[in-house]
JSON list of C-alpha atoms in Angstrom, two decimals:
[
{"chain": "A", "resi": 248, "resn": "MET", "atom": "CA", "xyz": [29.44, -80.73, 38.21]},
{"chain": "A", "resi": 249, "resn": "THR", "atom": "CA", "xyz": [29.26, -81.04, 41.73]},
{"chain": "A", "resi": 250, "resn": "PRO", "atom": "CA", "xyz": [27.95, -80.86, 39.85]},
{"chain": "A", "resi": 251, "resn": "PRO", "atom": "CA", "xyz": [28.12, -84.61, 39.46]},
{"chain": "A", "resi": 252, "resn": "PRO", "atom": "CA", "xyz": [30.25, -86.41, 42.05]},
{"chain": "A", "resi": 253, "resn": "PRO", "atom": "CA", "xyz": [33.71, -87.52, 40.82]},
{"chain": "A", "resi": 254, "resn": "PRO", "atom": "CA", "xyz": [33.60, -90.33, 38.24]},
{"chain": "A", "resi": 255, "resn": "ALA", "atom": "CA", "xyz": [39.31, -91.01, 30.06]},
{"chain": "A", "resi": 256, "resn": "GLN", "atom": "CA", "xyz": [42.71, -89.07, 26.46]},
{"chain": "A", "resi": 257, "resn": "PRO", "atom": "CA", "xyz": [44.04, -91.45, 24.01]},
{"chain": "A", "resi": 258, "resn": "PRO", "atom": "CA", "xyz": [44.84, -89.99, 20.62]},
{"chain": "A", "resi": 259, "resn": "THR", "atom": "CA", "xyz": [42.08, -89.84, 18.05]},
{"chain": "A", "resi": 260, "resn": "SER", "atom": "CA", "xyz": [42.33, -90.83, 14.44]},
{"chain": "A", "resi": 261, "resn": "GLN", "atom": "CA", "xyz": [41.96, -87.22, 13.32]},
{"chain": "A", "resi": 262, "resn": "SER", "atom": "CA", "xyz": [45.08, -85.53, 12.00]},
{"chain": "A", "resi": 263, "resn": "SER", "atom": "CA", "xyz": [46.27, -82.66, 14.18]},
{"chain": "A", "resi": 264, "resn": "PRO", "atom": "CA", "xyz": [46.28, -79.17, 12.64]},
{"chain": "A", "resi": 265, "resn": "PRO", "atom": "CA", "xyz": [48.63, -76.44, 13.80]},
{"chain": "A", "resi": 266, "resn": "PRO", "atom": "CA", "xyz": [47.66, -75.55, 17.38]},
{"chain": "A", "resi": 267, "resn": "THR", "atom": "CA", "xyz": [45.65, -72.44, 18.04]},
{"chain": "A", "resi": 268, "resn": "SER", "atom": "CA", "xyz": [44.95, -70.64, 21.28]},
{"chain": "A", "resi": 269, "resn": "GLN", "atom": "CA", "xyz": [42.00, -71.72, 23.38]},
{"chain": "A", "resi": 270, "resn": "SER", "atom": "CA", "xyz": [39.76, -69.09, 24.92]},
{"chain": "A", "resi": 271, "resn": "SER", "atom": "CA", "xyz": [37.31, -69.71, 27.73]},
{"chain": "A", "resi": 272, "resn": "LEU", "atom": "CA", "xyz": [33.56, -69.94, 27.31]},
{"chain": "A", "resi": 273, "resn": "PRO", "atom": "CA", "xyz": [31.97, -66.48, 27.43]},
{"chain": "A", "resi": 274, "resn": "SER", "atom": "CA", "xyz": [30.43, -65.81, 30.82]},
{"chain": "A", "resi": 275, "resn": "SER", "atom": "CA", "xyz": [29.33, -62.19, 30.95]},
{"chain": "A", "resi": 276, "resn": "ALA", "atom": "CA", "xyz": [26.28, -62.21, 33.19]},
{"chain": "A", "resi": 277, "resn": "THR", "atom": "CA", "xyz": [23.24, -60.06, 33.64]},
{"chain": "A", "resi": 278, "resn": "ALA", "atom": "CA", "xyz": [22.60, -59.44, 37.32]},
{"chain": "A", "resi": 279, "resn": "PRO", "atom": "CA", "xyz": [19.83, -61.76, 38.55]},
{"chain": "A", "resi": 280, "resn": "SER", "atom": "CA", "xyz": [16.81, -60.79, 40.59]},
{"chain": "A", "resi": 281, "resn": "ALA", "atom": "CA", "xyz": [16.87, -61.21, 44.35]},
{"chain": "A", "resi": 282, "resn": "THR", "atom": "CA", "xyz": [14.15, -63.83, 44.26]},
{"chain": "A", "resi": 283, "resn": "ALA", "atom": "CA", "xyz": [15.36, -66.08, 41.48]},
{"chain": "A", "resi": 284, "resn": "PRO", "atom": "CA", "xyz": [18.89, -65.35, 40.26]},
{"chain": "A", "resi": 285, "resn": "SER", "atom": "CA", "xyz": [20.00, -67.21, 37.19]},
{"chain": "A", "resi": 286, "resn": "ALA", "atom": "CA", "xyz": [22.62, -69.93, 37.51]},
{"chain": "A", "resi": 287, "resn": "SER", "atom": "CA", "xyz": [23.96, -69.03, 34.10]},
{"chain": "A", "resi": 288, "resn": "PRO", "atom": "CA", "xyz": [24.29, -65.84, 32.09]},
{"chain": "A", "resi": 289, "resn": "THR", "atom": "CA", "xyz": [21.08, -64.35, 30.73]},
{"chain": "A", "resi": 290, "resn": "ARG", "atom": "CA", "xyz": [21.34, -64.36, 26.96]},
{"chain": "A", "resi": 291, "resn": "THR", "atom": "CA", "xyz": [19.17, -62.48, 24.52]},
{"chain": "A", "resi": 292, "resn": "ASP", "atom": "CA", "xyz": [21.46, -62.68, 21.48]},
{"chain": "A", "resi": 293, "resn": "ALA", "atom": "CA", "xyz": [21.96, -65.67, 19.23]},
{"chain": "A", "resi": 294, "resn": "PRO", "atom": "CA", "xyz": [24.69, -68.13, 20.22]},
{"chain": "A", "resi": 295, "resn": "THR", "atom": "CA", "xyz": [28.07, -67.58, 18.62]},
{"chain": "A", "resi": 296, "resn": "ARG", "atom": "CA", "xyz": [29.50, -70.17, 16.25]},
{"chain": "A", "resi": 297, "resn": "ARG", "atom": "CA", "xyz": [31.89, -71.24, 19.01]},
{"chain": "A", "resi": 298, "resn": "GLU", "atom": "CA", "xyz": [28.96, -71.79, 21.38]},
{"chain": "A", "resi": 299, "resn": "GLN", "atom": "CA", "xyz": [27.07, -73.72, 18.69]},
{"chain": "A", "resi": 300, "resn": "ILE", "atom": "CA", "xyz": [30.09, -76.00, 18.26]},
{"chain": "A", "resi": 301, "resn": "LEU", "atom": "CA", "xyz": [30.30, -76.61, 22.00]},
{"chain": "A", "resi": 302, "resn": "ARG", "atom": "CA", "xyz": [26.59, -77.38, 22.26]},
{"chain": "A", "resi": 303, "resn": "GLU", "atom": "CA", "xyz": [26.68, -79.92, 19.43]},
{"chain": "A", "resi": 304, "resn": "ALA", "atom": "CA", "xyz": [29.94, -81.42, 20.68]},
{"chain": "A", "resi": 305, "resn": "ALA", "atom": "CA", "xyz": [28.39, -81.93, 24.13]},
{"chain": "A", "resi": 306, "resn": "ARG", "atom": "CA", "xyz": [25.32, -83.59, 22.61]},
{"chain": "A", "resi": 307, "resn": "LEU", "atom": "CA", "xyz": [27.35, -85.91, 20.36]},
{"chain": "A", "resi": 308, "resn": "PHE", "atom": "CA", "xyz": [29.92, -86.80, 23.03]},
{"chain": "A", "resi": 309, "resn": "ALA", "atom": "CA", "xyz": [27.12, -87.63, 25.46]},
{"chain": "A", "resi": 310, "resn": "GLU", "atom": "CA", "xyz": [25.23, -89.74, 22.92]},
{"chain": "A", "resi": 311, "resn": "ARG", "atom": "CA", "xyz": [28.15, -91.70, 21.43]},
{"chain": "A", "resi": 312, "resn": "GLY", "atom": "CA", "xyz": [31.17, -91.18, 23.67]},
{"chain": "A", "resi": 313, "resn": "PHE", "atom": "CA", "xyz": [34.22, -89.00, 23.15]},
{"chain": "A", "resi": 314, "resn": "HIS", "atom": "CA", "xyz": [35.98, -91.51, 20.88]},
{"chain": "A", "resi": 315, "resn": "GLY", "atom": "CA", "xyz": [32.80, -92.28, 18.97]},
{"chain": "A", "resi": 316, "resn": "VAL", "atom": "CA", "xyz": [32.61, -88.80, 17.46]},
{"chain": "A", "resi": 317, "resn": "GLY", "atom": "CA", "xyz": [34.89, -87.30, 14.82]},
{"chain": "A", "resi": 318, "resn": "VAL", "atom": "CA", "xyz": [35.68, -83.65, 14.20]},
{"chain": "A", "resi": 319, "resn": "ASP", "atom": "CA", "xyz": [33.96, -83.87, 10.80]},
{"chain": "A", "resi": 320, "resn": "GLU", "atom": "CA", "xyz": [30.72, -84.97, 12.48]},
{"chain": "A", "resi": 321, "resn": "ILE", "atom": "CA", "xyz": [30.79, -82.05, 14.91]},
{"chain": "A", "resi": 322, "resn": "GLY", "atom": "CA", "xyz": [31.43, -79.68, 12.02]},
{"chain": "A", "resi": 323, "resn": "ALA", "atom": "CA", "xyz": [28.57, -81.15, 10.01]},
{"chain": "A", "resi": 324, "resn": "ALA", "atom": "CA", "xyz": [26.22, -80.64, 12.97]},
{"chain": "A", "resi": 325, "resn": "VAL", "atom": "CA", "xyz": [26.86, -76.88, 12.86]},
{"chain": "A", "resi": 326, "resn": "GLY", "atom": "CA", "xyz": [27.16, -76.56, 9.09]},
{"chain": "A", "resi": 327, "resn": "ILE", "atom": "CA", "xyz": [30.92, -76.16, 8.68]},
{"chain": "A", "resi": 328, "resn": "SER", "atom": "CA", "xyz": [33.70, -78.45, 7.45]},
{"chain": "A", "resi": 329, "resn": "GLY", "atom": "CA", "xyz": [35.81, -80.45, 9.85]},
{"chain": "A", "resi": 330, "resn": "PRO", "atom": "CA", "xyz": [38.94, -78.45, 9.00]},
{"chain": "A", "resi": 331, "resn": "GLY", "atom": "CA", "xyz": [36.95, -75.23, 9.47]},
{"chain": "A", "resi": 332, "resn": "LEU", "atom": "CA", "xyz": [36.35, -76.30, 13.05]},
{"chain": "A", "resi": 333, "resn": "TYR", "atom": "CA", "xyz": [40.05, -75.85, 13.79]},
{"chain": "A", "resi": 334, "resn": "ARG", "atom": "CA", "xyz": [39.66, -72.11, 13.42]},
{"chain": "A", "resi": 335, "resn": "HIS", "atom": "CA", "xyz": [37.70, -72.26, 16.67]},
{"chain": "A", "resi": 336, "resn": "PHE", "atom": "CA", "xyz": [39.30, -75.16, 18.58]},
{"chain": "A", "resi": 337, "resn": "PRO", "atom": "CA", "xyz": [42.61, -77.02, 18.33]},
{"chain": "A", "resi": 338, "resn": "GLY", "atom": "CA", "xyz": [40.71, -80.31, 18.57]},
{"chain": "A", "resi": 339, "resn": "LYS", "atom": "CA", "xyz": [38.22, -82.42, 20.48]},
{"chain": "A", "resi": 340, "resn": "ASP", "atom": "CA", "xyz": [40.28, -82.34, 23.68]},
{"chain": "A", "resi": 341, "resn": "ALA", "atom": "CA", "xyz": [40.01, -78.55, 23.79]},
{"chain": "A", "resi": 342, "resn": "MET", "atom": "CA", "xyz": [36.24, -78.73, 23.30]},
{"chain": "A", "resi": 343, "resn": "LEU", "atom": "CA", "xyz": [35.87, -81.22, 26.14]},
{"chain": "A", "resi": 344, "resn": "ALA", "atom": "CA", "xyz": [38.00, -79.08, 28.45]},
{"chain": "A", "resi": 345, "resn": "GLU", "atom": "CA", "xyz": [36.03, -75.94, 27.69]},
{"chain": "A", "resi": 346, "resn": "LEU", "atom": "CA", "xyz": [32.73, -77.73, 28.25]},
{"chain": "A", "resi": 347, "resn": "LEU", "atom": "CA", "xyz": [33.64, -79.17, 31.65]},
{"chain": "A", "resi": 348, "resn": "VAL", "atom": "CA", "xyz": [35.63, -76.21, 32.99]},
{"chain": "A", "resi": 349, "resn": "GLY", "atom": "CA", "xyz": [33.04, -73.80, 31.60]},
{"chain": "A", "resi": 350, "resn": "ILE", "atom": "CA", "xyz": [30.01, -75.37, 33.27]},
{"chain": "A", "resi": 351, "resn": "SER", "atom": "CA", "xyz": [31.88, -75.63, 36.58]},
{"chain": "A", "resi": 352, "resn": "GLU", "atom": "CA", "xyz": [32.68, -71.92, 36.38]},
{"chain": "A", "resi": 353, "resn": "ARG", "atom": "CA", "xyz": [29.10, -71.01, 35.56]},
{"chain": "A", "resi": 354, "resn": "LEU", "atom": "CA", "xyz": [27.68, -73.08, 38.42]},
{"chain": "A", "resi": 355, "resn": "LEU", "atom": "CA", "xyz": [30.02, -71.42, 40.91]},
{"chain": "A", "resi": 356, "resn": "ASP", "atom": "CA", "xyz": [29.40, -67.92, 39.52]},
{"chain": "A", "resi": 357, "resn": "GLY", "atom": "CA", "xyz": [25.66, -68.51, 39.62]},
{"chain": "A", "resi": 358, "resn": "GLY", "atom": "CA", "xyz": [25.84, -69.80, 43.18]},
{"chain": "A", "resi": 359, "resn": "ARG", "atom": "CA", "xyz": [27.77, -66.72, 44.28]},
{"chain": "A", "resi": 360, "resn": "LEU", "atom": "CA", "xyz": [25.24, -64.42, 42.65]},
{"chain": "A", "resi": 361, "resn": "ARG", "atom": "CA", "xyz": [22.47, -66.23, 44.48]},
{"chain": "A", "resi": 362, "resn": "ALA", "atom": "CA", "xyz": [24.31, -65.99, 47.78]},
{"chain": "A", "resi": 363, "resn": "ALA", "atom": "CA", "xyz": [24.73, -62.23, 47.32]},
{"chain": "A", "resi": 364, "resn": "ALA", "atom": "CA", "xyz": [21.10, -61.75, 46.30]},
{"chain": "A", "resi": 365, "resn": "CYS", "atom": "CA", "xyz": [19.79, -63.75, 49.29]},
{"chain": "A", "resi": 366, "resn": "ALA", "atom": "CA", "xyz": [22.25, -62.45, 51.89]},
{"chain": "A", "resi": 367, "resn": "GLY", "atom": "CA", "xyz": [20.83, -62.77, 55.39]},
{"chain": "A", "resi": 368, "resn": "ASP", "atom": "CA", "xyz": [18.08, -65.20, 54.36]},
{"chain": "A", "resi": 369, "resn": "PRO", "atom": "CA", "xyz": [19.40, -68.78, 54.43]},
{"chain": "A", "resi": 370, "resn": "HIS", "atom": "CA", "xyz": [15.97, -70.28, 53.67]},
{"chain": "A", "resi": 371, "resn": "ALA", "atom": "CA", "xyz": [15.71, -68.21, 50.47]},
{"chain": "A", "resi": 372, "resn": "LEU", "atom": "CA", "xyz": [19.31, -69.00, 49.55]},
{"chain": "A", "resi": 373, "resn": "LEU", "atom": "CA", "xyz": [18.89, -72.74, 49.90]},
{"chain": "A", "resi": 374, "resn": "GLY", "atom": "CA", "xyz": [15.74, -72.63, 47.78]},
{"chain": "A", "resi": 375, "resn": "SER", "atom": "CA", "xyz": [17.52, -70.52, 45.19]},
{"chain": "A", "resi": 376, "resn": "LEU", "atom": "CA", "xyz": [20.55, -72.85, 45.06]},
{"chain": "A", "resi": 377, "resn": "ILE", "atom": "CA", "xyz": [18.26, -75.84, 44.61]},
{"chain": "A", "resi": 378, "resn": "ASP", "atom": "CA", "xyz": [16.29, -74.08, 41.86]},
{"chain": "A", "resi": 379, "resn": "GLY", "atom": "CA", "xyz": [19.49, -73.09, 40.06]},
{"chain": "A", "resi": 380, "resn": "HIS", "atom": "CA", "xyz": [20.92, -76.59, 40.16]},
{"chain": "A", "resi": 381, "resn": "ILE", "atom": "CA", "xyz": [17.63, -78.02, 38.91]},
{"chain": "A", "resi": 382, "resn": "ASP", "atom": "CA", "xyz": [17.80, -75.63, 35.94]},
{"chain": "A", "resi": 383, "resn": "PHE", "atom": "CA", "xyz": [21.31, -76.90, 35.22]},
{"chain": "A", "resi": 384, "resn": "ALA", "atom": "CA", "xyz": [20.29, -80.54, 35.65]},
{"chain": "A", "resi": 385, "resn": "LEU", "atom": "CA", "xyz": [17.38, -80.17, 33.22]},
{"chain": "A", "resi": 386, "resn": "ASP", "atom": "CA", "xyz": [19.01, -77.86, 30.67]},
{"chain": "A", "resi": 387, "resn": "ASP", "atom": "CA", "xyz": [22.51, -79.35, 30.54]},
{"chain": "A", "resi": 388, "resn": "ARG", "atom": "CA", "xyz": [21.97, -83.09, 30.78]},
{"chain": "A", "resi": 389, "resn": "PRO", "atom": "CA", "xyz": [24.71, -83.86, 28.19]},
{"chain": "A", "resi": 390, "resn": "LEU", "atom": "CA", "xyz": [27.26, -82.11, 30.42]},
{"chain": "A", "resi": 391, "resn": "ILE", "atom": "CA", "xyz": [26.33, -84.30, 33.37]},
{"chain": "A", "resi": 392, "resn": "THR", "atom": "CA", "xyz": [26.89, -87.38, 31.21]},
{"chain": "A", "resi": 393, "resn": "LEU", "atom": "CA", "xyz": [30.19, -85.96, 29.95]},
{"chain": "A", "resi": 394, "resn": "HIS", "atom": "CA", "xyz": [31.40, -85.27, 33.46]},
{"chain": "A", "resi": 395, "resn": "ASP", "atom": "CA", "xyz": [30.56, -88.78, 34.62]},
{"chain": "A", "resi": 396, "resn": "ARG", "atom": "CA", "xyz": [32.26, -90.49, 31.67]},
{"chain": "A", "resi": 397, "resn": "GLU", "atom": "CA", "xyz": [34.98, -88.21, 30.35]},
{"chain": "A", "resi": 398, "resn": "LEU", "atom": "CA", "xyz": [36.43, -86.12, 33.21]},
{"chain": "A", "resi": 399, "resn": "ASP", "atom": "CA", "xyz": [39.56, -88.29, 33.39]},
{"chain": "A", "resi": 400, "resn": "ARG", "atom": "CA", "xyz": [40.35, -87.44, 29.75]},
{"chain": "A", "resi": 401, "resn": "LEU", "atom": "CA", "xyz": [41.15, -83.85, 30.67]},
{"chain": "A", "resi": 402, "resn": "LYS", "atom": "CA", "xyz": [44.71, -82.65, 31.07]},
{"chain": "A", "resi": 403, "resn": "ASP", "atom": "CA", "xyz": [45.84, -82.56, 34.67]},
{"chain": "A", "resi": 404, "resn": "GLU", "atom": "CA", "xyz": [45.56, -78.77, 34.98]},
{"chain": "A", "resi": 405, "resn": "ASP", "atom": "CA", "xyz": [42.05, -78.72, 33.53]},
{"chain": "A", "resi": 406, "resn": "ARG", "atom": "CA", "xyz": [40.89, -81.59, 35.73]},
{"chain": "A", "resi": 407, "resn": "LYS", "atom": "CA", "xyz": [42.35, -79.88, 38.80]},
{"chain": "A", "resi": 408, "resn": "ARG", "atom": "CA", "xyz": [40.57, -76.66, 37.82]},
{"chain": "A", "resi": 409, "resn": "VAL", "atom": "CA", "xyz": [37.24, -78.48, 37.57]},
{"chain": "A", "resi": 410, "resn": "ARG", "atom": "CA", "xyz": [37.78, -80.07, 40.98]},
{"chain": "A", "resi": 411, "resn": "GLN", "atom": "CA", "xyz": [38.73, -76.74, 42.54]},
{"chain": "A", "resi": 412, "resn": "LEU", "atom": "CA", "xyz": [35.62, -75.03, 41.18]},
{"chain": "A", "resi": 413, "resn": "GLN", "atom": "CA", "xyz": [33.45, -77.92, 42.33]},
{"chain": "A", "resi": 414, "resn": "ARG", "atom": "CA", "xyz": [34.83, -77.79, 45.86]},
{"chain": "A", "resi": 415, "resn": "GLN", "atom": "CA", "xyz": [34.04, -74.10, 46.09]},
{"chain": "A", "resi": 416, "resn": "TYR", "atom": "CA", "xyz": [30.52, -74.71, 44.80]},
{"chain": "A", "resi": 417, "resn": "VAL", "atom": "CA", "xyz": [29.99, -77.45, 47.38]},
{"chain": "A", "resi": 418, "resn": "GLU", "atom": "CA", "xyz": [31.14, -75.14, 50.16]},
{"chain": "A", "resi": 419, "resn": "LEU", "atom": "CA", "xyz": [28.46, -72.58, 49.23]},
{"chain": "A", "resi": 420, "resn": "TRP", "atom": "CA", "xyz": [25.86, -75.27, 49.83]},
{"chain": "A", "resi": 421, "resn": "VAL", "atom": "CA", "xyz": [27.49, -76.67, 52.98]},
{"chain": "A", "resi": 422, "resn": "ALA", "atom": "CA", "xyz": [27.62, -73.22, 54.57]},
{"chain": "A", "resi": 423, "resn": "VAL", "atom": "CA", "xyz": [23.91, -72.53, 54.15]},
{"chain": "A", "resi": 424, "resn": "VAL", "atom": "CA", "xyz": [22.92, -76.09, 55.10]},
{"chain": "A", "resi": 425, "resn": "ARG", "atom": "CA", "xyz": [24.88, -75.80, 58.34]},
{"chain": "A", "resi": 426, "resn": "GLU", "atom": "CA", "xyz": [23.27, -72.46, 59.06]},
{"chain": "A", "resi": 427, "resn": "LEU", "atom": "CA", "xyz": [19.81, -73.96, 58.65]},
{"chain": "A", "resi": 428, "resn": "TYR", "atom": "CA", "xyz": [20.62, -77.23, 60.43]},
{"chain": "A", "resi": 429, "resn": "PRO", "atom": "CA", "xyz": [23.15, -76.29, 63.13]},
{"chain": "A", "resi": 430, "resn": "ALA", "atom": "CA", "xyz": [22.83, -79.65, 64.86]},
{"chain": "A", "resi": 431, "resn": "ALA", "atom": "CA", "xyz": [24.36, -81.36, 61.81]},
{"chain": "A", "resi": 432, "resn": "GLY", "atom": "CA", "xyz": [28.12, -81.75, 61.83]},
{"chain": "A", "resi": 433, "resn": "GLU", "atom": "CA", "xyz": [30.22, -80.54, 58.91]},
{"chain": "A", "resi": 434, "resn": "SER", "atom": "CA", "xyz": [30.83, -84.04, 57.56]},
{"chain": "A", "resi": 435, "resn": "GLU", "atom": "CA", "xyz": [27.14, -84.87, 57.78]},
{"chain": "A", "resi": 436, "resn": "ALA", "atom": "CA", "xyz": [26.13, -81.65, 56.03]},
{"chain": "A", "resi": 437, "resn": "ARG", "atom": "CA", "xyz": [28.68, -82.22, 53.26]},
{"chain": "A", "resi": 438, "resn": "ALA", "atom": "CA", "xyz": [27.50, -85.80, 52.75]},
{"chain": "A", "resi": 439, "resn": "ALA", "atom": "CA", "xyz": [23.91, -84.58, 52.53]},
{"chain": "A", "resi": 440, "resn": "VAL", "atom": "CA", "xyz": [24.85, -81.96, 49.92]},
{"chain": "A", "resi": 441, "resn": "HIS", "atom": "CA", "xyz": [26.62, -84.56, 47.78]},
{"chain": "A", "resi": 442, "resn": "ALA", "atom": "CA", "xyz": [23.60, -86.84, 48.10]},
{"chain": "A", "resi": 443, "resn": "VAL", "atom": "CA", "xyz": [21.34, -84.05, 46.82]},
{"chain": "A", "resi": 444, "resn": "PHE", "atom": "CA", "xyz": [23.70, -83.45, 43.89]},
{"chain": "A", "resi": 445, "resn": "GLY", "atom": "CA", "xyz": [23.50, -87.15, 43.07]},
{"chain": "A", "resi": 446, "resn": "LEU", "atom": "CA", "xyz": [19.72, -86.96, 43.15]},
{"chain": "A", "resi": 447, "resn": "LEU", "atom": "CA", "xyz": [19.47, -83.83, 40.99]},
{"chain": "A", "resi": 448, "resn": "ASN", "atom": "CA", "xyz": [22.16, -84.99, 38.58]},
{"chain": "A", "resi": 449, "resn": "SER", "atom": "CA", "xyz": [20.21, -88.16, 37.81]},
{"chain": "A", "resi": 450, "resn": "THR", "atom": "CA", "xyz": [18.24, -86.29, 35.10]},
{"chain": "A", "resi": 451, "resn": "PRO", "atom": "CA", "xyz": [20.11, -87.87, 32.14]},
{"chain": "A", "resi": 452, "resn": "ARG", "atom": "CA", "xyz": [18.68, -91.21, 33.25]},
{"chain": "A", "resi": 453, "resn": "LEU", "atom": "CA", "xyz": [15.14, -89.99, 33.90]},
{"chain": "A", "resi": 454, "resn": "GLY", "atom": "CA", "xyz": [12.43, -90.55, 31.34]},
{"chain": "A", "resi": 455, "resn": "GLY", "atom": "CA", "xyz": [8.68, -90.71, 31.44]},
{"chain": "A", "resi": 456, "resn": "PRO", "atom": "CA", "xyz": [5.85, -88.34, 30.66]},
{"chain": "A", "resi": 457, "resn": "LEU", "atom": "CA", "xyz": [6.54, -85.58, 33.20]},
{"chain": "A", "resi": 458, "resn": "GLY", "atom": "CA", "xyz": [6.72, -82.08, 31.77]},
{"chain": "A", "resi": 459, "resn": "ARG", "atom": "CA", "xyz": [9.26, -79.44, 32.75]},
{"chain": "A", "resi": 460, "resn": "ALA", "atom": "CA", "xyz": [7.17, -77.86, 35.50]},
{"chain": "A", "resi": 461, "resn": "GLU", "atom": "CA", "xyz": [6.24, -81.21, 37.02]},
{"chain": "A", "resi": 462, "resn": "MET", "atom": "CA", "xyz": [9.86, -82.39, 36.98]},
{"chain": "A", "resi": 463, "resn": "GLU", "atom": "CA", "xyz": [11.06, -79.15, 38.56]},
{"chain": "A", "resi": 464, "resn": "ALA", "atom": "CA", "xyz": [8.52, -79.49, 41.35]},
{"chain": "A", "resi": 465, "resn": "LEU", "atom": "CA", "xyz": [9.37, -83.15, 41.93]},
{"chain": "A", "resi": 466, "resn": "LEU", "atom": "CA", "xyz": [13.14, -82.55, 42.07]},
{"chain": "A", "resi": 467, "resn": "SER", "atom": "CA", "xyz": [12.71, -79.54, 44.33]},
{"chain": "A", "resi": 468, "resn": "GLY", "atom": "CA", "xyz": [10.54, -81.48, 46.77]},
{"chain": "A", "resi": 469, "resn": "LEU", "atom": "CA", "xyz": [12.98, -84.38, 46.82]},
{"chain": "A", "resi": 470, "resn": "ALA", "atom": "CA", "xyz": [15.99, -82.11, 47.41]},
{"chain": "A", "resi": 471, "resn": "HIS", "atom": "CA", "xyz": [14.31, -80.17, 50.22]},
{"chain": "A", "resi": 472, "resn": "GLY", "atom": "CA", "xyz": [13.08, -83.41, 51.75]},
{"chain": "A", "resi": 473, "resn": "ALA", "atom": "CA", "xyz": [16.54, -84.99, 51.68]},
{"chain": "A", "resi": 474, "resn": "LEU", "atom": "CA", "xyz": [18.14, -82.01, 53.41]},
{"chain": "A", "resi": 475, "resn": "SER", "atom": "CA", "xyz": [15.37, -81.75, 55.97]},
{"chain": "A", "resi": 476, "resn": "ALA", "atom": "CA", "xyz": [16.46, -85.16, 57.25]},
{"chain": "A", "resi": 477, "resn": "LEU", "atom": "CA", "xyz": [19.36, -83.30, 58.89]},
{"chain": "A", "resi": 478, "resn": "GLY", "atom": "CA", "xyz": [16.95, -81.54, 61.22]}
]
């Protein structure tokens, strides 16, 4: 998402209904605090049916692969018929695109909010960016798996959009890392940022008895330690 570093759209067996328009994932945000801005919108209301569909689609795609899941199964997971799903999405391809473009947009938007909230304090900004990405890595593990396995299934314009958003997100990190470690060259700083993303985005493969707080602390310490090697 760089998000995960870069990592397939044959037709499915499902019959295609008449196409409908695809809208983007809602992203109205509540302004975050200066100390710990949120990487994603703050929600107090219940998820919409569209959001429920996307959440279950992400979980099923991650567990069984894009081609291992049918529209009927996604519908059953949210309590509606397969055909009823087409009132919300034209098909599985549209769900996948909205999931991967949507999370890339939210990561970038969250990073920008953090940069504005921590303006003038690069130490606070780096800590905030790390905390926000850890939240993503722990809360949205299915999306990391999807990105790794299914990004190439997107249409060209959607894949290019994801890449564009990811590059902008990386540059937020590179800018603050270079400010904190001026002796590091641009290429070295960018490589270090990608290495930290690889570390944080390993959460889908992490198991064990650690609770949320312990895992957050461990990932934070590892990320800070990796970047400190630049100094």
